[in-house]
XYZ file of C-alpha atoms in Angstrom:
500
model
C 126.055 55.130 68.580
C 126.568 56.699 65.045
C 125.716 60.390 65.551
C 127.289 60.116 68.861
C 130.685 59.202 67.181
C 130.425 61.760 64.583
C 130.173 64.296 67.148
C 133.545 62.967 68.929
C 135.146 63.370 66.186
C 134.113 67.065 65.049
C 135.256 67.635 68.841
C 138.416 66.617 67.810
C 138.771 67.943 64.822
C 137.678 71.720 65.951
C 140.649 71.469 68.393
C 143.375 70.061 65.787
C 143.493 66.807 68.203
C 144.232 62.942 66.466
C 141.253 61.076 66.480
C 142.067 57.686 67.487
C 140.239 54.234 67.679
C 136.452 54.427 68.513
C 135.774 57.612 69.768
C 138.883 57.885 71.670
C 140.864 60.987 71.149
C 143.663 62.504 73.339
C 144.411 66.534 73.473
C 146.556 67.806 76.073
C 148.423 67.073 79.575
C 147.317 68.918 83.183
C 149.754 69.673 84.479
C 152.183 69.826 81.698
C 154.653 70.191 83.311
C 156.703 68.999 86.494
C 159.782 70.413 89.015
C 163.281 68.535 88.423
C 163.109 65.459 91.478
C 159.513 65.736 92.043
C 156.900 62.869 90.803
C 153.416 64.159 88.835
C 149.831 62.721 88.554
C 148.695 63.845 84.929
C 145.417 63.288 82.931
C 145.672 63.459 79.280
C 142.308 64.772 78.033
C 140.034 63.169 76.295
C 138.202 59.896 75.723
C 140.273 56.602 76.681
C 138.383 53.037 75.663
C 141.578 51.388 76.297
C 143.114 52.050 79.701
C 145.457 50.895 80.931
C 147.928 52.541 78.167
C 152.222 52.309 77.034
C 153.630 55.826 77.279
C 156.630 57.056 75.930
C 159.216 59.792 75.478
C 162.555 59.590 74.623
C 163.638 61.551 77.537
C 165.880 59.294 79.742
C 165.228 61.117 82.810
C 161.552 60.126 82.879
C 159.621 58.167 83.963
C 156.304 57.271 83.108
C 153.259 54.802 84.604
C 150.122 54.674 83.860
C 147.337 54.837 86.778
C 144.034 53.162 87.398
C 142.225 56.154 86.370
C 141.008 56.278 82.950
C 143.337 58.792 81.175
C 145.922 59.306 84.146
C 149.465 58.429 85.139
C 152.239 59.611 86.786
C 155.723 61.007 85.825
C 158.862 60.748 88.565
C 161.099 63.445 86.868
C 164.993 62.736 88.385
C 166.847 65.383 89.888
C 169.365 65.494 86.627
C 166.730 65.016 84.287
C 167.270 67.338 81.171
C 165.131 70.954 81.686
C 163.014 72.047 79.196
C 159.788 71.315 77.151
C 159.580 67.330 76.041
C 157.180 65.090 74.316
C 155.086 62.099 75.242
C 152.811 59.776 73.762
C 150.078 57.437 74.499
C 150.337 53.677 72.677
C 146.552 51.726 72.845
C 146.398 48.637 71.700
C 145.561 50.232 68.034
C 147.531 53.128 67.212
C 149.554 56.205 68.234
C 148.422 59.154 70.006
C 149.007 62.706 69.069
C 152.505 64.076 70.706
C 152.556 65.674 73.726
C 154.180 68.601 74.745
C 155.807 68.263 78.689
C 157.963 71.200 80.236
C 160.714 70.335 83.193
C 161.653 72.600 85.264
C 163.838 73.736 88.014
C 160.948 75.833 89.046
C 158.822 75.008 92.275
C 155.461 74.265 90.584
C 151.999 74.602 91.989
C 148.346 74.081 90.908
C 145.882 75.988 90.261
C 143.113 75.767 92.677
C 138.970 76.016 91.812
C 137.001 78.383 92.886
C 139.066 81.087 91.604
C 136.499 82.945 88.956
C 136.857 85.918 90.842
C 138.054 88.463 92.485
C 136.745 87.577 95.334
C 137.752 84.414 95.338
C 141.449 84.261 93.802
C 143.616 81.946 94.885
C 146.595 83.653 97.111
C 149.942 82.933 95.679
C 152.122 83.136 98.827
C 155.599 83.122 97.676
C 157.009 84.292 94.545
C 158.984 82.799 92.396
C 156.316 80.421 91.357
C 154.538 78.121 88.879
C 151.065 77.808 88.350
C 149.564 75.249 86.234
C 146.285 76.208 85.316
C 143.259 75.635 82.978
C 140.093 77.317 82.032
C 137.898 74.337 82.254
C 134.380 76.289 80.313
C 133.154 78.425 79.080
C 133.570 82.283 79.863
C 135.855 80.899 82.432
C 138.721 83.605 83.977
C 141.160 82.704 86.460
C 142.329 85.435 89.499
C 145.683 85.204 91.689
C 146.093 87.689 94.517
C 149.831 89.016 94.830
C 151.095 90.821 97.342
C 153.397 94.107 96.047
C 155.765 97.028 97.431
C 155.807 99.927 95.627
C 158.695 99.883 93.127
C 158.146 96.084 92.420
C 158.605 94.495 88.953
C 156.507 91.292 88.542
C 157.099 89.369 85.687
C 154.383 86.943 83.899
C 155.589 84.793 81.783
C 151.965 82.708 80.361
C 152.319 79.633 78.358
C 149.298 78.145 76.415
C 149.357 78.245 72.908
C 152.546 77.393 72.929
C 151.705 73.956 74.996
C 149.242 73.853 71.533
C 146.375 74.277 73.590
C 143.356 75.992 71.174
C 143.395 79.362 73.214
C 144.931 82.606 72.459
C 145.196 83.762 76.356
C 145.163 87.319 77.970
C 146.816 88.559 81.491
C 145.463 91.862 82.750
C 146.508 93.277 86.588
C 144.555 94.796 89.356
C 146.124 97.631 91.117
C 144.475 97.736 94.765
C 141.643 99.938 93.935
C 140.946 96.917 91.778
C 141.073 99.245 89.122
C 142.797 97.260 86.183
C 146.107 98.916 85.137
C 148.351 96.806 82.942
C 147.285 94.483 80.214
C 149.269 92.056 77.922
C 148.328 89.637 75.175
C 150.703 88.538 72.275
C 154.231 88.049 71.785
C 155.908 86.460 69.880
C 153.589 84.051 69.171
C 150.006 83.940 71.243
C 150.954 83.932 74.510
C 151.566 87.020 76.849
C 154.462 87.986 78.941
C 153.096 90.969 81.278
C 155.627 92.878 82.677
C 154.605 95.359 85.591
C 155.874 98.007 88.000
C 154.160 98.579 90.886
C 152.583 101.801 92.056
C 151.435 101.235 95.472
C 151.774 98.672 97.670
C 149.040 96.089 98.434
C 147.312 93.716 96.980
C 147.296 93.012 93.117
C 145.163 91.093 91.387
C 146.344 89.289 88.688
C 143.688 87.849 85.993
C 143.822 84.641 83.408
C 141.588 84.419 80.193
C 141.458 83.714 77.220
C 139.981 83.624 73.538
C 140.065 80.672 71.131
C 143.391 80.602 68.893
C 141.558 79.790 65.843
C 141.016 83.406 64.195
C 137.412 83.802 64.308
C 134.210 86.687 64.527
C 133.416 85.175 67.998
C 135.778 87.112 70.913
C 133.984 85.586 74.004
C 136.155 83.804 76.764
C 137.042 80.672 76.228
C 137.212 77.468 77.858
C 137.594 73.812 77.813
C 139.452 70.948 78.741
C 141.742 71.381 76.549
C 142.427 75.331 77.621
C 145.648 74.214 79.986
C 148.709 76.909 80.630
C 151.280 77.364 82.662
C 151.639 80.733 84.250
C 155.509 82.171 85.313
C 156.136 84.571 87.983
C 158.645 86.069 89.129
C 159.594 89.741 91.335
C 162.463 91.444 88.806
C 162.968 92.122 85.042
C 162.852 88.964 83.287
C 166.486 87.723 81.351
C 166.078 88.637 77.884
C 166.683 85.487 74.944
C 169.791 85.351 74.568
C 170.725 85.035 70.504
C 171.429 81.361 69.622
C 175.255 82.919 68.831
C 176.979 85.418 70.339
C 178.001 87.915 67.691
C 179.315 91.542 67.664
C 176.602 94.580 67.622
C 176.090 95.774 64.399
C 177.481 99.361 64.575
C 175.146 102.171 62.185
C 175.969 103.248 59.724
C 178.650 101.373 58.430
C 179.613 99.093 55.680
C 179.522 95.725 55.945
C 181.344 92.610 54.639
C 179.394 89.676 52.993
C 179.187 87.351 54.973
C 178.190 89.156 58.574
C 176.121 88.576 60.992
C 175.621 91.124 63.658
C 173.640 91.965 66.536
C 171.227 95.526 66.587
C 168.790 96.850 68.945
C 166.402 100.518 68.814
C 167.876 103.374 71.505
C 165.689 105.170 70.654
C 161.826 105.532 69.736
C 160.941 105.462 65.705
C 165.008 104.723 65.409
C 166.302 103.421 61.897
C 169.225 101.768 61.801
C 171.623 102.220 58.344
C 174.150 99.791 56.661
C 175.649 99.404 53.338
C 177.322 96.464 51.797
C 179.387 95.404 48.564
C 178.786 92.108 46.598
C 180.082 90.997 42.966
C 177.825 91.529 40.214
C 176.167 88.430 39.093
C 176.371 87.277 42.735
C 173.505 86.778 45.093
C 172.738 87.919 48.627
C 170.184 86.567 50.957
C 169.634 89.311 53.642
C 167.163 88.402 57.145
C 166.191 90.210 59.678
C 165.670 87.691 63.032
C 163.754 88.568 65.702
C 160.595 86.707 66.547
C 161.962 83.315 65.779
C 164.807 84.932 68.440
C 161.941 85.832 70.239
C 162.329 88.715 71.070
C 159.104 91.740 71.274
C 160.238 93.831 68.161
C 158.366 93.654 64.700
C 161.360 94.899 62.423
C 160.722 96.023 58.367
C 163.491 96.624 56.328
C 164.091 98.472 53.463
C 166.762 98.083 50.384
C 167.778 100.435 48.618
C 170.713 100.901 45.465
C 173.793 102.652 45.481
C 171.702 105.736 43.893
C 169.177 105.855 47.387
C 166.545 104.509 45.454
C 164.417 102.107 46.873
C 164.096 98.252 45.982
C 161.769 96.736 48.484
C 160.147 97.508 51.063
C 160.023 93.808 53.126
C 157.878 92.975 56.104
C 156.246 89.942 57.309
C 158.204 86.824 55.224
C 155.281 84.139 55.598
C 154.868 82.076 57.698
C 157.285 83.673 59.548
C 157.054 86.907 60.772
C 160.599 88.115 60.128
C 161.726 89.851 56.943
C 163.946 88.419 54.238
C 165.446 88.766 50.766
C 167.390 86.887 48.168
C 168.968 90.062 46.235
C 170.535 89.077 42.545
C 173.413 91.553 42.466
C 173.148 94.107 39.862
C 176.180 96.350 40.291
C 179.292 96.928 41.718
C 178.605 99.854 44.335
C 177.511 99.656 47.733
C 173.563 99.035 49.030
C 171.587 100.176 51.821
C 169.469 98.216 53.877
C 167.771 99.951 56.854
C 166.731 98.188 59.435
C 163.220 99.231 61.407
C 161.011 98.511 64.322
C 157.090 98.630 62.714
C 155.552 100.875 65.497
C 159.156 102.789 66.254
C 159.393 101.231 69.826
C 162.887 100.847 71.485
C 164.468 99.812 74.322
C 166.902 96.453 75.045
C 164.400 94.207 74.491
C 164.016 95.402 70.886
C 166.813 93.694 69.302
C 167.674 91.762 66.139
C 170.034 89.892 64.200
C 171.538 91.432 60.781
C 172.345 88.128 58.394
C 174.346 89.007 55.265
C 175.522 85.874 53.334
C 176.206 84.119 49.787
C 173.143 81.578 49.576
C 174.624 77.859 49.258
C 172.955 74.978 48.042
C 171.026 72.771 50.460
C 168.192 70.647 51.218
C 165.674 69.583 54.183
C 163.836 67.242 53.998
C 160.222 66.480 55.478
C 157.400 64.049 56.382
C 154.019 64.855 55.544
C 152.852 62.609 58.967
C 154.392 61.631 61.984
C 152.656 58.449 62.429
C 152.240 55.592 59.407
C 150.101 52.678 60.136
C 150.902 49.461 58.075
C 147.603 47.594 56.664
C 146.410 43.869 55.787
C 147.179 43.938 51.958
C 148.724 47.054 51.459
C 151.076 48.971 50.434
C 152.201 51.747 52.867
C 154.118 54.765 51.495
C 156.521 56.912 53.701
C 156.959 59.843 51.069
C 159.316 62.233 52.429
C 159.802 65.937 50.755
C 163.886 67.115 49.761
C 163.136 71.029 49.927
C 165.664 71.806 47.748
C 167.419 75.325 47.698
C 169.854 77.748 46.186
C 170.224 74.920 43.062
C 170.864 72.047 45.195
C 171.561 69.271 42.544
C 173.277 66.097 44.381
C 172.577 62.834 44.956
C 171.064 61.569 48.242
C 170.679 58.677 50.061
C 167.750 58.001 52.351
C 167.394 54.966 54.671
C 165.308 54.561 58.479
C 166.602 53.515 61.177
C 165.355 52.481 64.779
C 162.757 50.033 62.917
C 163.005 45.949 64.423
C 164.222 43.561 62.470
C 161.055 42.043 59.926
C 160.027 46.331 59.945
C 163.609 47.347 57.948
C 163.281 48.729 54.690
C 166.108 48.856 51.942
C 167.868 52.607 51.422
C 167.089 54.835 48.395
C 169.274 55.662 46.088
C 167.675 59.821 45.471
C 168.871 61.459 42.137
C 170.072 64.424 41.651
C 167.149 65.999 40.425
C 164.559 64.256 42.496
C 162.028 66.477 44.411
C 160.752 63.298 46.670
C 161.696 59.792 47.863
C 159.433 57.264 48.904
C 160.345 53.786 50.875
C 156.970 51.609 50.665
C 156.344 48.346 52.464
C 153.682 45.195 52.879
C 153.450 43.184 55.961
C 153.587 39.277 56.025
C 152.763 37.006 59.019
C 156.405 37.058 59.852
C 156.392 41.178 60.094
C 156.698 41.883 63.971
C 152.713 44.099 65.601
C 152.940 47.115 67.778
C 154.512 51.000 67.747
C 157.586 51.526 66.673
C 159.714 54.693 66.932
C 161.693 55.534 63.696
C 163.611 58.276 62.437
C 164.612 58.756 58.115
C 168.703 59.637 57.597
C 169.324 61.012 53.815
C 173.129 62.164 53.566
C 174.722 63.984 50.803
C 178.174 63.616 49.066
C 179.868 65.561 47.403
C 183.822 66.090 46.642
C 184.824 64.176 49.798
C 182.735 65.275 52.163
C 179.719 63.829 53.294
C 176.338 65.817 55.101
C 173.133 64.157 56.683
C 169.922 65.409 58.168
C 167.285 64.177 60.033
C 163.893 64.366 57.920
C 161.223 66.502 60.742
C 157.866 67.251 60.565
C 156.426 70.392 61.628
C 153.504 70.165 64.394
C 152.972 73.910 62.645
C 150.077 73.798 59.560
C 148.680 76.852 58.040
C 146.089 78.097 60.818
C 149.513 77.816 63.514
C 149.519 81.781 64.749
C 153.235 81.193 66.405
C 156.104 79.215 67.597
C 155.429 76.122 70.016
C 157.524 75.036 72.755
C 158.393 72.671 70.588
C 157.685 72.604 66.438
C 158.919 69.768 64.814
C 160.413 66.330 65.522
C 162.706 63.729 64.097
C 160.760 61.231 65.322
C 157.953 59.217 63.402
C 155.844 55.702 64.085
C 155.151 53.213 62.294
C 152.847 50.760 63.613
C 151.133 47.694 62.736
C 148.633 45.026 64.004
C 148.397 41.742 62.859
C 144.206 40.409 61.845
C 143.120 37.764 63.033
C 143.178 36.214 59.902
C 147.100 36.290 59.516
C 147.111 35.312 63.234
C 145.626 32.321 61.388
C 147.665 31.806 59.128
C 150.403 32.203 61.377
C 149.111 29.397 63.872
C 148.945 26.829 60.827
C 152.499 26.797 60.240
C 153.937 26.901 63.707
C 151.589 24.148 63.700
C 153.245 21.844 60.694
C 157.393 23.334 61.999
C 158.698 19.519 63.683
């Protein structure tokens, strides 16, 4: 028994899955999404010692119901449901699962049909647009899809696998009517590929899906597990480009910019470099950012900063963990500085866009949680710690409070001194503490000069091993779990008997 538990735990750790009570661990959902106005039968991969279990989502347009077969449940999506990625959790009697990503779309969806691991038995796609929910189920697995294309037609094939926190680094290859490979796609702003292919001739083309492990390794053999799920979106024609979060004027180059400013630029010619100048008061600071990857553009931006004489101050590439460059300049001259923006590999075209931001850094704070699931135990003190992550000289008193917990689990708010880097809530259980799993949020308030600003503490799914954005990078919804022991149950029963 001990050996099997160790193996189960090792399996979960290898794939970044949360190990729950006993041998139980949950990994991913398959299919990992569904269309509005439909019902979808879903399996949560992994072992399930307790079933049926409760299912939770904060999404109002989604109804979840556990089915009789272990690990299976039904998701009913209303026609009015808001589209996009959401989080689902499974709650057994003892613990809360990790957060699973589920995507609600307006697109008609279908399941991959096995066997389709060779060109000769490829699954035929009869109608495009479509969205395929697939899975690379075993080591060495590949999925093939036959697609009819006319000469000159453009196929957009976009795959989400890593984005779902599936343990894969996927690839897309397309084979022409003669069977020869004609185009490939791998990483974008993360490990997931997006292939845009213009057919050179009419006929049956074959799209191939395969993957290696997402964790960096010397082993580059094709991978596959029950957790290696993906969503493959197929459309005809050029896809729409990601929009800027805020509409901005185009950066005019060369030009002198007034701080603060935000403008949008792109590279129209191979090897192009866009040049800008700006001035700021001597002794002040200017935060310079080039944003591209975080906006999901294929651009790999590089920034060069020059002084007024044209001397290079610094070349900035990736600013880890971000792949976009940024730099905090301490202004030492009244003369104009120069900023040059380039694409690392000299690529160009409408898709190779970026956003240039020049701003005066303001004192700020960003509360975070190291854990999203907190377990209260008998005769032990539970500590819930938040990091405040103050930046740019932020030194203002704060007030933190936990919201959403039921009576009996509520905690008093915390007054946080101006120089504190963190704050900790503490809780102990008693016979009146309600059992179960309870979602909550931590709200941090700043009051300064008659103004009030509030932020919710977030828990990030990103780790040091992450290799780009997920569909959902973080959550402000944490959980508190409490299960009363047999001793506490006996004590509570005695008290009830004594009451008249």
